Amino acid sequence: MSVPVGILTVSDKCSRGKAVDTSGPALAQLLSEAKTNNRWVVVTTAIVPDDKNLIANTVQNWCTPKSYSAGGMHAEPLCRLVIVTGGTGISPSDVTVGAIEPLFTKRLPSLATAMVVGSLKITPMAALSQVTAGVVCDAAIVLAVPGSKKGSVENVQQVLPALPHAVDTLMARSGTRHLHENVEDTSVDNREAAQAASRSVLCSCSREDEDTTDAGSATHSQHSPDTTITKPIARAANDLSASVVRRARKSPYPMIPVAKALDIVLSNTKTLQPVDLPLCDIRAGQIVARDVVAQENVPAYPASVMDGYAVIATDGPGDYIVRGSSTAGSKEGTVTAENPLLSGQIVRIATGAPMPPGADAVVMVEDTVLLESTHKINDAGEEEEEELRVRILGSGRVEPGQHVRSIGHDLQKGTTVLHAGDAITTVGGEIGTLAISGNRLFSMYVLPKIAVMSTGDEVIDVLGEDASKTGSGPLLDALSYGAIRDSNRPALIAALSALGCPVNDLGVVKDDPDLISESISKALETCEGVITTGGVSMGEKDWLKPVVDQRLGGQILFGRVAMKPSKPTTFATIPQTKNSTENNGQQKQKFVFALPGNPVSALVAFHMFVAPAIRLLSGHALNIAKGVVSGWDNTEEMLSVLRPSVKAAFEGPEITLDRVRPEYVRGMLAWSQKYNKWTAKLMDQKQQSSRMASMQSANVLISLPCGSDAKRTVRHGELVTAIVIATPLFTF
Ligand code: AMP
Ligand code: MG
């Protein structure tokens, strides 16, 4: 059986690239060569500084069971064994044990003792190291060992024979043992990366600076430094600690299908807790969390629907004395409950005004004539003409209730006006209904606040304070030297606003790991997630992936998707330490979508993955999912809400299908009234990922499947799936 393993190197120097980590690769090699019943497969590695939060976050993240597949019965942690190397010495900066032990759901002191006892046979200094062992999340064994290459390997060697049984017990307990038979299939590329790391260790690699991963560790100081200069190949694309030359030349991230990527995104997205909001804080795009019940009748009194005269219906047409008037909003007039309207009398009345007691119908002013009036001085001292007698015209009957809205005619007290799951739209009808429901607060799902950042040394801000200066002349020089105006951030902000999300604009950030990581981590204090663009592939300044997993303690759940454009789309969760638990006691996760820099790639990835996640976060599809966030079996229904699509007739020149990746070309969806069908017209024949123009006026992404010998092209008139990203058109 294969067991997924994570190796976490804790070292300030290695994380800053000032030293090369040799312990991590040595441990990977030890495990790959171990002659135990289980096969240890290193599925993830990371290097973090001696930072308690980062260490704890990373370990917690790797050990927390998560569901990765739709319909999957079992939640699986990324790792069943985690080895943390470094930070176990006695100097003040050694914080590993303090970071890890609070995570233990079970302590395994004997395992730690076995490591120390074994190491003591080699060096008495082993007595000074704080190795520890325990179970995290009841799902994974975690060992903390010294940071030196020799010390870390020696410690793990002591307990290696006991580990298979320990891991077996945990896996049997969760009933998921069989899933791990698939580890090899799902993590082939990761394994390759790990094996590359191991191979490099075989080249007798050394750390540049022996005083690295476990500064102050006594055990470590006992080992003599290697003197060979070959360095390990970086274990992931752009390992922050590796030089450009030594980086992986092939992405270690498996290229996963679009459906799986979306499933991972949705399975790791939880609808935010509802809050009680006053009407003024409710926005279009929000979803009602609790049924809204009308607290009062509308109207609360019988009211006139017309400008005219309130009458007693049985009086019928004829000449009448006018007993004052009733206007909308006016207080009770001369006609009161004690002194009601009598036969032979009428009251002048305005639309919306309360019916005077005794009156039961309204006659329109157009159906009357004035017979007699008088002049009087009003309260303001002005002369005013007053009606005395009016004739009701017509020969027919006046119907009781004519032109009168009875109490509760528009809304009955006690009626449910909006149901949980209903959406507030830009039409205004829902907000209007809430306004008259007589409630002060409404339980609503929250629209997530999302931060947006463009990255790239070449990217010029067109939104910030300095943007006005870059409008024309001087910029042309810059553009000719490789600069490019930022189109991603403005486009994404617009797309997010259309979903109703509040946006935190992080501006343009240079290709600098420190700046990027600082900005993301600060934004996550107040935002649900961060969307970045650029720096996510294999270029030498592509820092997003390493920053997420080596600086932010995040877990990259996918780093490449089999699609065209947007292949390097990356999705990661980042555990939060502040205000960190949710209602169920689980650690709160936030997300980073690191989207490609090419403008079309960024927007396509947004509509394919980010928009559905935002809809799920904001409570859409709850009527279907009822709060279920993973493993739903009604995926089609979910998608119809979270990422709707229609079948449409393709309009455009014949397109040759890509053999490897499905393609998402930009199109315009229209309902043809003449032909009674949906048509999806190719927007632009130049569909390169850098050409924002192909996105302009597009309202669908036309989904083109991979080509095969049997199906090479898509032709005009063929039915295609069109993923709807904006309101369709209606044509003749
Ligand atoms: P990257 O993903 O950083 O390798 O960038 C890929 C391409 O997208 C490069 O040509 C970048 O110049 C371009 N690019 C990156 N960010 C932006 C942006 N915010 N706006 C427009 N183009 C960009
Ligand atoms: Mg770049």
Short mmCIF file of N, CA, C and O in Angstrom, two decimals, residues 2-6 39-44 62 76-82 140 167 171 180 183 187:
data_model
loop_
_atom_site.label_atom_id
_atom_site.label_comp_id
_atom_site.label_asym_id
_atom_site.label_seq_id
_atom_site.Cartn_x
_atom_site.Cartn_y
_atom_site.Cartn_z
N SER A 2 0.43 2.27 -0.71
CA SER A 2 1.20 3.52 -0.77
C SER A 2 0.66 4.51 0.26
O SER A 2 -0.55 4.64 0.41
N VAL A 3 1.56 5.17 0.93
CA VAL A 3 1.15 6.13 1.96
C VAL A 3 1.66 7.52 1.55
O VAL A 3 2.86 7.69 1.28
N PRO A 4 0.75 8.52 1.48
CA PRO A 4 1.21 9.86 1.10
C PRO A 4 1.95 10.55 2.26
O PRO A 4 1.47 10.55 3.39
N VAL A 5 3.08 11.13 1.93
CA VAL A 5 3.94 11.72 2.95
C VAL A 5 4.21 13.18 2.61
O VAL A 5 4.34 13.54 1.44
N GLY A 6 4.29 14.02 3.64
CA GLY A 6 4.71 15.40 3.45
C GLY A 6 5.99 15.65 4.23
O GLY A 6 6.14 15.15 5.35
N ARG A 39 4.55 1.57 0.98
CA ARG A 39 5.43 2.35 0.13
C ARG A 39 5.17 3.82 0.44
O ARG A 39 4.03 4.27 0.41
N TRP A 40 6.21 4.53 0.81
CA TRP A 40 6.05 5.93 1.20
C TRP A 40 6.18 6.80 -0.03
O TRP A 40 7.20 6.74 -0.72
N VAL A 41 5.15 7.57 -0.32
CA VAL A 41 5.19 8.43 -1.51
C VAL A 41 5.14 9.89 -1.07
O VAL A 41 4.16 10.33 -0.47
N VAL A 42 6.23 10.61 -1.33
CA VAL A 42 6.26 12.01 -0.91
C VAL A 42 5.38 12.81 -1.88
O VAL A 42 5.70 12.94 -3.06
N VAL A 43 4.25 13.29 -1.37
CA VAL A 43 3.32 14.01 -2.24
C VAL A 43 3.46 15.53 -2.11
O VAL A 43 2.99 16.27 -2.95
N THR A 44 4.08 15.96 -1.05
CA THR A 44 4.24 17.41 -0.92
C THR A 44 5.45 17.73 -0.04
O THR A 44 5.79 16.97 0.88
N TRP A 62 -1.91 19.92 5.82
CA TRP A 62 -1.56 18.63 5.22
C TRP A 62 -2.29 17.47 5.88
O TRP A 62 -2.49 16.42 5.29
N GLU A 76 -10.16 12.75 2.88
CA GLU A 76 -8.79 12.28 2.96
C GLU A 76 -7.85 13.43 3.30
O GLU A 76 -7.97 14.51 2.71
N PRO A 77 -6.90 13.21 4.18
CA PRO A 77 -5.88 14.25 4.33
C PRO A 77 -4.89 14.14 3.18
O PRO A 77 -4.78 13.08 2.56
N LEU A 78 -4.19 15.22 2.92
CA LEU A 78 -3.18 15.16 1.85
C LEU A 78 -2.09 14.17 2.24
O LEU A 78 -1.58 13.43 1.41
N CYS A 79 -1.74 14.14 3.54
CA CYS A 79 -0.64 13.28 3.99
C CYS A 79 -1.10 12.40 5.16
O CYS A 79 -1.91 12.82 5.98
N ARG A 80 -0.55 11.19 5.21
CA ARG A 80 -0.76 10.31 6.37
C ARG A 80 0.46 10.30 7.28
O ARG A 80 0.41 9.80 8.39
N LEU A 81 1.56 10.76 6.75
CA LEU A 81 2.77 10.90 7.57
C LEU A 81 3.39 12.25 7.21
O LEU A 81 3.55 12.57 6.03
N VAL A 82 3.68 13.05 8.24
CA VAL A 82 4.36 14.33 8.01
C VAL A 82 5.63 14.33 8.84
O VAL A 82 5.60 14.04 10.03
N ALA A 140 -3.20 11.73 10.76
CA ALA A 140 -1.83 11.59 10.25
C ALA A 140 -0.84 11.59 11.41
O ALA A 140 -1.04 12.25 12.42
N VAL A 167 0.35 4.07 10.79
CA VAL A 167 -0.41 4.66 9.70
C VAL A 167 -1.59 3.76 9.32
O VAL A 167 -2.71 4.24 9.10
N MET A 171 -5.56 4.76 9.05
CA MET A 171 -6.29 4.62 7.79
C MET A 171 -7.44 3.64 7.94
O MET A 171 -8.52 3.84 7.39
N HIS A 180 -6.00 4.86 -0.80
CA HIS A 180 -4.57 5.11 -0.94
C HIS A 180 -3.91 4.20 -1.94
O HIS A 180 -2.78 4.43 -2.35
N VAL A 183 -2.98 6.41 -4.68
CA VAL A 183 -2.05 7.53 -4.50
C VAL A 183 -1.10 7.63 -5.68
O VAL A 183 -0.84 8.69 -6.22
N SER A 187 -0.90 11.16 -7.98
CA SER A 187 0.19 12.07 -7.66
C SER A 187 1.45 11.75 -8.45
O SER A 187 2.54 11.98 -7.98
#
